[in-house]
N, CA, C and O atoms as a MOPAC input file, in Angstrom:
PM7 MOZYME 1SCF
protein

 N      0.82900 1    -1.19400 1     0.00000 1
 C      0.00000 1     0.00000 1     0.00000 1
 C      0.87000 1     1.25400 1     0.00000 1
 O      0.58200 1     2.21200 1    -0.71700 1
 N      1.94200 1     1.24800 1     0.81000 1
 C      2.81200 1     2.42800 1     0.86000 1
 C      3.47500 1     2.69700 1    -0.48000 1
 O      3.60600 1     3.84900 1    -0.89300 1
 N      3.89000 1     1.64500 1    -1.15500 1
 C      4.53000 1     1.80600 1    -2.45600 1
 C      3.55500 1     2.41400 1    -3.46200 1
 O      3.92900 1     3.29500 1    -4.23600 1
 N      2.32200 1     1.95300 1    -3.45300 1
 C      1.30200 1     2.49800 1    -4.34300 1
 C      1.04000 1     3.96200 1    -4.02800 1
 O      0.96600 1     4.78400 1    -4.94100 1
 N      0.89800 1     4.29800 1    -2.76600 1
 C      0.68000 1     5.68700 1    -2.36400 1
 C      1.84400 1     6.56400 1    -2.80300 1
 O      1.63700 1     7.67400 1    -3.29400 1
 N      3.05300 1     6.07800 1    -2.63000 1
 C      4.24100 1     6.81800 1    -3.05100 1
 C      4.22000 1     7.05100 1    -4.55800 1
 O      4.50500 1     8.15600 1    -5.01900 1
 N      3.88400 1     6.02200 1    -5.32400 1
 C      3.83100 1     6.15400 1    -6.78500 1
 C      2.76700 1     7.15300 1    -7.21800 1
 O      3.00900 1     7.97600 1    -8.10200 1
 N      1.58900 1     7.08700 1    -6.60000 1
 C      0.49900 1     7.99100 1    -6.97500 1
 C      0.78100 1     9.44500 1    -6.60600 1
 O      0.25400 1    10.35900 1    -7.24100 1
 N      1.59800 1     9.66300 1    -5.59400 1
 C      1.93900 1    11.02400 1    -5.18100 1
 C      3.20600 1    11.54500 1    -5.85100 1
 O      3.59800 1    12.69200 1    -5.64000 1
 N      3.83400 1    10.71300 1    -6.64700 1
 C      5.07200 1    11.09200 1    -7.33000 1
 C      4.76300 1    12.00400 1    -8.51600 1
 O      3.71800 1    11.85900 1    -9.15000 1
 N      5.66200 1    12.94300 1    -8.82000 1
 C      5.48000 1    13.76500 1   -10.02400 1
 C      5.48800 1    12.92200 1   -11.29800 1
 O      4.95700 1    13.34100 1   -12.32700 1
 N      6.09000 1    11.73300 1   -11.23000 1
 C      6.08200 1    10.85400 1   -12.39900 1
 C      4.67100 1    10.48400 1   -12.81100 1
 O      4.39100 1    10.29600 1   -13.99500 1
 N      3.78400 1    10.37800 1   -11.83200 1
 C      2.38700 1    10.02300 1   -12.11900 1
 C      1.76700 1    11.05000 1   -13.06200 1
 O      1.24900 1    10.68800 1   -14.11900 1
 N      1.81500 1    12.32600 1   -12.68900 1
 C      1.16800 1    13.38300 1   -13.47200 1
 C      1.90500 1    13.73000 1   -14.76300 1
 O      1.27900 1    14.07500 1   -15.76500 1
 N      3.22900 1    13.63900 1   -14.73800 1
 C      4.00700 1    14.14700 1   -15.86500 1
 C      4.51200 1    13.07700 1   -16.82800 1
 O      4.96200 1    13.39900 1   -17.92800 1
 N      4.44200 1    11.80800 1   -16.42600 1
 C      4.92300 1    10.74200 1   -17.30300 1
 C      3.84800 1     9.66900 1   -17.51300 1
 O      3.45000 1     9.39600 1   -18.64600 1
 N      3.38800 1     9.07100 1   -16.43100 1
 C      2.48700 1     7.92600 1   -16.54700 1
 C      1.11100 1     8.29100 1   -17.09500 1
 O      0.60500 1     7.61400 1   -17.98900 1
 N      0.50500 1     9.34400 1   -16.57400 1
 C     -0.83200 1     9.73500 1   -17.04100 1
 C     -0.80300 1    10.13900 1   -18.51900 1
 O     -1.64400 1     9.66800 1   -19.28500 1
 N      0.13800 1    10.99700 1   -18.95000 1
 C      0.16300 1    11.33700 1   -20.37800 1
 C      0.39700 1    10.12800 1   -21.28800 1
 O     -0.18500 1    10.04800 1   -22.37000 1
 N      1.24900 1     9.18500 1   -20.85500 1
 C      1.48100 1     7.98700 1   -21.66000 1
 C      0.23100 1     7.12100 1   -21.73800 1
 O     -0.10600 1     6.60000 1   -22.80200 1
 N     -0.44700 1     6.97100 1   -20.62300 1
 C     -1.67500 1     6.17400 1   -20.60800 1
 C     -2.74400 1     6.81500 1   -21.48500 1
 O     -3.43400 1     6.12600 1   -22.23600 1
 N     -2.88000 1     8.14000 1   -21.38700 1
 C     -3.86500 1     8.85800 1   -22.20400 1
 C     -3.53000 1     8.69600 1   -23.68700 1
 O     -4.41900 1     8.41800 1   -24.49200 1
 N     -2.27700 1     8.86300 1   -24.05100 1
 C     -1.87000 1     8.72200 1   -25.45700 1
 C     -2.16000 1     7.31100 1   -25.96500 1
 O     -2.57400 1     7.13200 1   -27.11100 1
 N     -1.94500 1     6.32600 1   -25.12200 1
 C     -2.19700 1     4.94400 1   -25.50500 1
 C     -3.68300 1     4.69800 1   -25.76200 1
 O     -4.04100 1     4.05200 1   -26.74700 1
 N     -4.53400 1     5.19900 1   -24.90000 1
 C     -5.97300 1     4.96100 1   -25.05800 1
 C     -6.52000 1     5.73600 1   -26.25900 1
 O     -7.39900 1     5.24300 1   -26.96600 1
 N     -6.00600 1     6.94200 1   -26.49300 1
 C     -6.42500 1     7.72200 1   -27.66300 1
 C     -5.99500 1     7.00500 1   -28.94000 1
 O     -6.77100 1     6.90900 1   -29.89100 1
 N     -4.76500 1     6.50200 1   -28.96300 1
 C     -4.26500 1     5.76400 1   -30.13000 1
 C     -5.11100 1     4.52400 1   -30.38000 1
 O     -5.48400 1     4.24600 1   -31.51900 1
 N     -5.41600 1     3.77900 1   -29.32400 1
 C     -6.26300 1     2.59000 1   -29.46000 1
 C     -7.61600 1     2.96700 1   -30.05100 1
 O     -8.12300 1     2.28700 1   -30.94400 1
 N     -8.19500 1     4.04700 1   -29.55400 1
 C     -9.49500 1     4.49600 1   -30.05400 1
 C     -9.42600 1     4.83400 1   -31.53600 1
 O    -10.19800 1     4.31100 1   -32.33900 1
 N     -8.50400 1     5.70600 1   -31.88800 1
 C     -8.40400 1     6.16700 1   -33.27400 1
 C     -8.12100 1     5.00600 1   -34.23100 1
 O     -8.67200 1     4.97000 1   -35.33200 1
 N     -7.27100 1     4.06000 1   -33.82700 1
 C     -6.94800 1     2.91000 1   -34.68100 1
 C     -8.13800 1     1.97700 1   -34.87600 1
 O     -8.14700 1     1.16600 1   -35.80200 1
 N     -9.13400 1     2.08600 1   -34.01500 1
 C    -10.31900 1     1.22300 1   -34.10000 1
 C    -11.55700 1     1.96800 1   -34.58200 1
 O    -12.68200 1     1.52100 1   -34.36000 1
 N    -11.34800 1     3.09300 1   -35.23500 1
 C    -12.46700 1     3.81800 1   -35.82700 1
 C    -13.26400 1     4.66800 1   -34.85600 1
 O    -14.36900 1     5.10400 1   -35.17900 1
 N    -12.72600 1     4.90800 1   -33.68600 1
 C    -13.39100 1     5.75000 1   -32.68800 1
 C    -12.74400 1     7.13300 1   -32.78800 1
 O    -11.58100 1     7.29200 1   -32.41700 1
 N    -13.46300 1     8.11700 1   -33.27400 1
 C    -12.86300 1     9.43500 1   -33.52500 1
 C    -12.68000 1    10.24500 1   -32.23400 1
 O    -13.35100 1    11.25700 1   -32.03600 1
 N    -11.78100 1     9.80300 1   -31.36900 1
 C    -11.57100 1    10.40900 1   -30.05000 1
 C    -11.36800 1    11.91600 1   -30.15000 1
 O    -12.09800 1    12.69300 1   -29.53300 1
 N    -10.37700 1    12.32000 1   -30.92800 1
 C    -10.00700 1    13.73800 1   -30.98500 1
 C    -11.16300 1    14.57500 1   -31.53500 1
 O    -11.51600 1    15.59900 1   -30.95200 1
 N    -11.74700 1    14.14900 1   -32.64300 1
 C    -12.85000 1    14.90700 1   -33.24300 1
 C    -14.07600 1    14.93300 1   -32.33300 1
 O    -14.72400 1    15.97000 1   -32.19700 1
 N    -14.39500 1    13.80500 1   -31.71500 1
 C    -15.56300 1    13.74700 1   -30.82900 1
 C    -15.37100 1    14.63700 1   -29.61000 1
 O    -16.29200 1    15.34300 1   -29.19800 1
 N    -14.17900 1    14.60400 1   -29.03500 1
 C    -13.91100 1    15.43100 1   -27.86100 1
 C    -13.96900 1    16.91900 1   -28.22200 1
 O    -14.52800 1    17.72100 1   -27.47400 1
 N    -13.39800 1    17.27600 1   -29.35500 1
 C    -13.46800 1    18.67900 1   -29.80000 1
 C    -14.91300 1    19.10500 1   -30.02100 1
 O    -15.29800 1    20.21000 1   -29.64000 1
 N    -15.72000 1    18.23200 1   -30.63800 1
 C    -17.12300 1    18.56500 1   -30.88600 1
 C    -17.87000 1    18.74800 1   -29.56400 1
 O    -18.60800 1    19.71800 1   -29.39500 1
 N    -17.68000 1    17.82300 1   -28.63600 1
 C    -18.35000 1    17.93200 1   -27.34000 1
 C    -17.97100 1    19.22900 1   -26.62400 1
 O    -18.83300 1    19.91900 1   -26.08100 1
 N    -16.69500 1    19.55000 1   -26.62700 1
 C    -16.24700 1    20.76800 1   -25.94300 1
 C    -16.75500 1    22.03400 1   -26.62500 1
 O    -16.83000 1    23.08800 1   -25.99300 1
 N    -17.10500 1    21.94300 1   -27.90700 1
 C    -17.55400 1    23.13100 1   -28.64300 1
 C    -19.03800 1    23.43400 1   -28.46300 1
 O    -19.50400 1    24.47200 1   -28.93300 1
 N    -19.78300 1    22.57400 1   -27.80800 1
 C    -21.22000 1    22.77600 1   -27.65300 1
 C    -21.49800 1    23.93400 1   -26.68500 1
 O    -21.23200 1    23.83600 1   -25.48700 1
 N    -22.02800 1    25.01200 1   -27.22100 1
 C    -22.21400 1    26.24200 1   -26.43900 1
 C    -23.11200 1    26.06900 1   -25.22500 1
 O    -22.87500 1    26.69600 1   -24.19300 1
 N    -24.12700 1    25.23900 1   -25.32500 1
 C    -25.07300 1    25.08100 1   -24.21600 1
 C    -24.64600 1    24.03600 1   -23.19700 1
 O    -25.36100 1    23.78900 1   -22.22500 1
 N    -23.50600 1    23.42800 1   -23.40600 1
 C    -23.03400 1    22.39400 1   -22.48000 1
 C    -22.63900 1    23.02400 1   -21.14700 1
 O    -22.12700 1    24.14300 1   -21.12500 1
 N    -22.86600 1    22.33300 1   -20.05400 1
 C    -22.56400 1    22.91000 1   -18.73600 1
 C    -21.09700 1    23.28300 1   -18.55400 1
 O    -20.79100 1    24.22500 1   -17.82200 1
 N    -20.17900 1    22.56000 1   -19.20800 1
 C    -18.75700 1    22.88700 1   -19.05600 1
 C    -18.40500 1    24.19200 1   -19.74900 1
 O    -17.31900 1    24.72500 1   -19.52000 1
 N    -19.28200 1    24.72500 1   -20.58800 1
 C    -19.04200 1    26.01200 1   -21.24600 1
 C    -19.85000 1    27.14700 1   -20.62800 1
 O    -19.82300 1    28.26900 1   -21.13400 1
 N    -20.56100 1    26.87200 1   -19.55100 1
 C    -21.42300 1    27.88800 1   -18.94800 1
 C    -21.11000 1    28.15900 1   -17.48600 1
 O    -21.94700 1    28.70200 1   -16.76400 1
 N    -19.92900 1    27.79300 1   -17.04600 1
 C    -19.54700 1    27.99100 1   -15.64300 1
 C    -20.63000 1    27.51400 1   -14.68500 1
 O    -20.92100 1    28.16600 1   -13.68200 1
 N    -21.21500 1    26.38500 1   -15.00300 1
 C    -22.26000 1    25.81500 1   -14.16800 1
 C    -21.72800 1    25.56300 1   -12.76300 1
 O    -20.64100 1    25.01000 1   -12.59500 1
 N    -22.46900 1    25.95500 1   -11.79000 1
 C    -22.05100 1    25.75700 1   -10.39600 1
 C    -23.01300 1    24.79700 1    -9.70100 1
 O    -24.21700 1    24.80400 1    -9.95500 1
 N    -22.46800 1    23.99300 1    -8.84200 1
 C    -23.27500 1    23.07300 1    -8.04000 1
 C    -23.61400 1    23.76400 1    -6.72900 1
 O    -23.13400 1    23.36700 1    -5.66700 1
 N    -24.42600 1    24.77900 1    -6.80600 1
 C    -24.75400 1    25.60100 1    -5.63900 1
 C    -25.25400 1    24.77700 1    -4.46500 1
 O    -26.33100 1    24.18200 1    -4.50800 1
 N    -24.44600 1    24.75900 1    -3.42200 1
 C    -24.84700 1    24.10700 1    -2.18700 1
 C    -24.80000 1    22.59400 1    -2.19300 1
 O    -25.11500 1    21.96100 1    -1.18600 1
 N    -24.41200 1    22.00500 1    -3.31000 1
 C    -24.35100 1    20.55000 1    -3.37500 1
 C    -22.93300 1    20.11500 1    -3.02000 1
 O    -21.95600 1    20.63500 1    -3.55900 1
 N    -22.83800 1    19.16200 1    -2.11500 1
 C    -21.51900 1    18.63300 1    -1.79700 1
 C    -21.44900 1    17.17700 1    -2.25500 1
 O    -22.45000 1    16.46100 1    -2.25700 1
 N    -20.26500 1    16.76500 1    -2.63500 1
 C    -20.05900 1    15.41800 1    -3.13900 1
 C    -19.11300 1    14.67000 1    -2.21800 1
 O    -18.23900 1    15.28300 1    -1.60600 1
 N    -19.26700 1    13.36700 1    -2.10800 1
 C    -18.31900 1    12.58200 1    -1.30300 1
 C    -16.89600 1    12.75900 1    -1.84100 1
 O    -16.69900 1    12.94300 1    -3.04200 1
 N    -15.92300 1    12.70100 1    -0.95700 1
 C    -14.52800 1    12.87900 1    -1.35000 1
 C    -14.12200 1    11.96400 1    -2.49700 1
 O    -13.31600 1    12.34500 1    -3.34600 1
 N    -14.68000 1    10.76600 1    -2.52100 1
 C    -14.31500 1     9.80900 1    -3.56400 1
 C    -14.45000 1    10.42200 1    -4.95600 1
 O    -13.62100 1    10.16000 1    -5.82800 1
 N    -15.46900 1    11.22300 1    -5.17000 1
 C    -15.74000 1    11.77600 1    -6.49400 1
 C    -14.86900 1    12.97000 1    -6.84900 1
 O    -14.78600 1    13.34000 1    -8.02000 1
 N    -14.23300 1    13.56600 1    -5.88800 1
 C    -13.46600 1    14.77500 1    -6.16400 1
 C    -11.96000 1    14.59100 1    -5.99400 1
 O    -11.19500 1    15.53400 1    -6.19700 1
 N    -11.53200 1    13.39100 1    -5.62400 1
 C    -10.09500 1    13.10900 1    -5.51200 1
 C     -9.56700 1    12.63400 1    -6.85600 1
 O    -10.30800 1    12.10200 1    -7.68200 1
 N     -8.29100 1    12.83600 1    -7.05400 1
 C     -7.63000 1    12.40000 1    -8.27100 1
 C     -7.96900 1    10.93700 1    -8.55500 1
 O     -7.88600 1    10.08600 1    -7.67000 1
 N     -8.35000 1    10.66100 1    -9.79700 1
 C     -8.74100 1     9.31000 1   -10.18500 1
 C     -8.30800 1     9.07800 1   -11.62200 1
 O     -8.64700 1     9.86100 1   -12.50900 1
 N     -7.57100 1     8.02000 1   -11.85200 1
 C     -7.01300 1     7.72000 1   -13.16400 1
 C     -6.34000 1     8.96600 1   -13.73300 1
 O     -5.39200 1     9.47900 1   -13.13800 1
 N     -6.80000 1     9.44500 1   -14.84000 1
 C     -6.14500 1    10.58000 1   -15.49100 1
 C     -6.76500 1    11.92000 1   -15.11800 1
 O     -6.42300 1    12.94500 1   -15.70800 1
 N     -7.65700 1    11.92400 1   -14.16100 1
 C     -8.40700 1    13.14600 1   -13.86000 1
 C     -8.04000 1    13.68600 1   -12.48400 1
 O     -8.45700 1    13.14500 1   -11.46000 1
 N     -7.25900 1    14.75100 1   -12.47200 1
 C     -6.79900 1    15.30800 1   -11.19400 1
 C     -7.95600 1    15.84300 1   -10.35700 1
 O     -7.85100 1    15.91500 1    -9.13200 1
 N     -9.05400 1    16.21700 1   -11.00300 1
 C    -10.22200 1    16.74500 1   -10.28400 1
 C    -11.20700 1    15.64300 1    -9.89900 1
 O    -12.26000 1    15.92900 1    -9.32900 1
 N    -10.88000 1    14.40900 1   -10.20000 1
 C    -11.74200 1    13.29800 1    -9.83900 1
 C    -12.60500 1    12.81500 1   -10.99000 1
 O    -12.65300 1    13.43400 1   -12.05300 1
 N    -13.28800 1    11.69500 1   -10.76100 1
 C    -14.08300 1    11.11200 1   -11.84000 1
 C    -15.45500 1    11.75800 1   -12.00200 1
 O    -16.26500 1    11.29000 1   -12.80200 1
 N    -15.72400 1    12.81200 1   -11.26400 1
 C    -16.96100 1    13.56100 1   -11.44400 1
 C    -16.70100 1    14.86200 1   -12.21400 1
 O    -17.57600 1    15.72200 1   -12.31800 1
 N    -15.49100 1    14.98800 1   -12.74500 1
 C    -15.12600 1    16.19900 1   -13.48800 1
 C    -15.74300 1    16.17900 1   -14.88900 1
 O    -16.15000 1    15.13100 1   -15.39100 1
 N    -15.80100 1    17.34300 1   -15.49500 1
 C    -16.32500 1    17.40900 1   -16.86100 1
 C    -15.41900 1    16.67700 1   -17.84300 1
 O    -15.91200 1    16.05300 1   -18.78200 1
 N    -14.09800 1    16.74200 1   -17.64300 1
 C    -13.19600 1    16.01000 1   -18.53300 1
 C    -13.48900 1    14.51500 1   -18.48500 1
 O    -13.51200 1    13.85400 1   -19.52400 1
 N    -13.71200 1    13.98200 1   -17.30000 1
 C    -14.04400 1    12.56000 1   -17.17300 1
 C    -15.36600 1    12.25900 1   -17.87900 1
 O    -15.49100 1    11.23400 1   -18.55000 1
 N    -16.33600 1    13.13300 1   -17.73300 1
 C    -17.63700 1    12.92100 1   -18.37100 1
 C    -17.52700 1    12.96400 1   -19.88700 1
 O    -18.13500 1    12.15100 1   -20.58300 1
 N    -16.75400 1    13.91000 1   -20.39500 1
 C    -16.58600 1    14.05400 1   -21.83400 1
 C    -15.92100 1    12.81800 1   -22.43000 1
 O    -16.27700 1    12.38700 1   -23.52700 1
 N    -14.96200 1    12.25200 1   -21.71400 1
 C    -14.19500 1    11.13300 1   -22.25400 1
 C    -14.74800 1     9.75500 1   -21.90400 1
 O    -14.22900 1     8.75400 1   -22.39800 1
 N    -15.76300 1     9.67200 1   -21.08600 1
 C    -16.24100 1     8.37700 1   -20.58700 1
 C    -16.63100 1     7.41900 1   -21.70300 1
 O    -16.12800 1     6.29700 1   -21.74600 1
 N    -17.50800 1     7.82900 1   -22.60000 1
 C    -17.94000 1     6.91100 1   -23.65000 1
 C    -16.79200 1     6.58800 1   -24.60100 1
 O    -16.65700 1     5.45000 1   -25.05000 1
 N    -15.97100 1     7.58200 1   -24.90700 1
 C    -14.83800 1     7.34500 1   -25.79400 1
 C    -13.89200 1     6.30500 1   -25.18500 1
 O    -13.44500 1     5.38200 1   -25.86600 1
 N    -13.59900 1     6.46900 1   -23.90400 1
 C    -12.69800 1     5.53100 1   -23.22200 1
 C    -13.31900 1     4.13400 1   -23.15500 1
 O    -12.62200 1     3.13900 1   -23.35700 1
 N    -14.60800 1     4.05200 1   -22.87600 1
 C    -15.27500 1     2.74500 1   -22.82000 1
 C    -15.19500 1     2.03300 1   -24.16100 1
 O    -14.92100 1     0.83500 1   -24.22000 1
 N    -15.43300 1     2.76700 1   -25.22500 1
 C    -15.35900 1     2.15800 1   -26.55400 1
 C    -13.93700 1     1.71600 1   -26.89100 1
 O    -13.73900 1     0.65600 1   -27.48400 1
 N    -12.95300 1     2.52300 1   -26.51400 1
 C    -11.55600 1     2.16300 1   -26.77100 1
 C    -11.16800 1     0.90200 1   -26.00000 1
 O    -10.51100 1     0.01400 1   -26.54400 1
 N    -11.56900 1     0.82800 1   -24.74800 1
 C    -11.27200 1    -0.35400 1   -23.93600 1
 C    -11.98300 1    -1.57500 1   -24.51600 1
 O    -11.40800 1    -2.66200 1   -24.56400 1
 N    -13.22400 1    -1.40100 1   -24.95500 1
 C    -13.95500 1    -2.49700 1   -25.58600 1
 C    -13.27100 1    -2.97900 1   -26.85100 1
 O    -13.18800 1    -4.18200 1   -27.10100 1
 N    -12.78300 1    -2.04300 1   -27.64500 1
 C    -12.08000 1    -2.41300 1   -28.88000 1
 C    -10.79400 1    -3.16500 1   -28.56700 1
 O    -10.42800 1    -4.10300 1   -29.27600 1
 N    -10.11300 1    -2.75500 1   -27.50900 1
 C     -8.87100 1    -3.43600 1   -27.12800 1
 C     -9.16600 1    -4.81900 1   -26.53400 1
 O     -8.46800 1    -5.78600 1   -26.84100 1
 N    -10.18500 1    -4.91500 1   -25.69700 1
 C    -10.49300 1    -6.18500 1   -25.03100 1
 C    -11.22800 1    -7.18200 1   -25.92500 1
 O    -11.11200 1    -8.39300 1   -25.74000 1
 N    -11.98000 1    -6.67100 1   -26.88800 1
 C    -12.75500 1    -7.51900 1   -27.80000 1
 C    -12.46600 1    -7.10500 1   -29.23900 1
 O    -13.34000 1    -6.56700 1   -29.91800 1
 N    -11.24500 1    -7.35400 1   -29.70700 1
 C    -10.82700 1    -6.85200 1   -31.02000 1
 C    -11.70600 1    -7.33500 1   -32.17200 1
 O    -11.81100 1    -6.64900 1   -33.18900 1
 N    -12.32400 1    -8.47200 1   -32.03800 1
 C    -13.20800 1    -8.99600 1   -33.08800 1
 C    -14.36300 1    -8.03000 1   -33.36700 1
 O    -14.87000 1    -7.97200 1   -34.48700 1
 N    -14.78000 1    -7.26900 1   -32.33900 1
 C    -15.93100 1    -6.38400 1   -32.47000 1
 C    -15.55200 1    -4.92700 1   -32.69600 1
 O    -16.42700 1    -4.09400 1   -32.93000 1
 N    -14.25500 1    -4.60200 1   -32.63200 1
 C    -13.79400 1    -3.24100 1   -32.88500 1
 C    -14.45700 1    -2.23200 1   -31.97000 1
 O    -14.55800 1    -2.44500 1   -30.76200 1
 N    -14.91000 1    -1.13000 1   -32.55500 1
 C    -15.47400 1    -0.04600 1   -31.74500 1
 C    -16.77800 1    -0.43400 1   -31.03500 1
 O    -17.21300 1     0.26400 1   -30.12000 1
 N    -17.39000 1    -1.52100 1   -31.44300 1
 C    -18.62400 1    -1.98300 1   -30.79600 1
 C    -18.34100 1    -2.99100 1   -29.68400 1
 O    -19.26200 1    -3.65500 1   -29.21000 1
 N    -17.11200 1    -3.11300 1   -29.26800 1
 C    -16.72900 1    -4.09700 1   -28.26200 1
 C    -17.41900 1    -3.94600 1   -26.92300 1
 O    -17.55700 1    -4.92900 1   -26.19500 1
 N    -17.84900 1    -2.76500 1   -26.57900 1
 C    -18.53200 1    -2.53400 1   -25.30300 1
 C    -20.04900 1    -2.61700 1   -25.42900 1
 O    -20.76400 1    -2.57500 1   -24.42800 1
 N    -20.53400 1    -2.73400 1   -26.65500 1
 C    -21.99500 1    -2.75600 1   -26.85200 1
 C    -22.63200 1    -4.03400 1   -26.43300 1
 O    -23.84900 1    -4.18300 1   -26.54400 1

């Protein structure tokens, strides 16, 4: 447990491991017909989306689990970045785990 905690708190996590993992999953997606980059750009460009409107969770508090660093998301898995990438990442993982089905591997 201590070794894992040390690794997760290391600068290597944020500056080496996370970017490499992200690049790997994006590459897997794109190679399997999942337009990660284009889809993410399109989602971020939606004017009415909450991430473009400074939406505030007035008075709502979330358990620490949702706001602590998780995988590649320093703001936690309840962040807008995590939400934007969730389906893309699921499809990429499905394509990697079930190559016979490609981008439909998670369906």
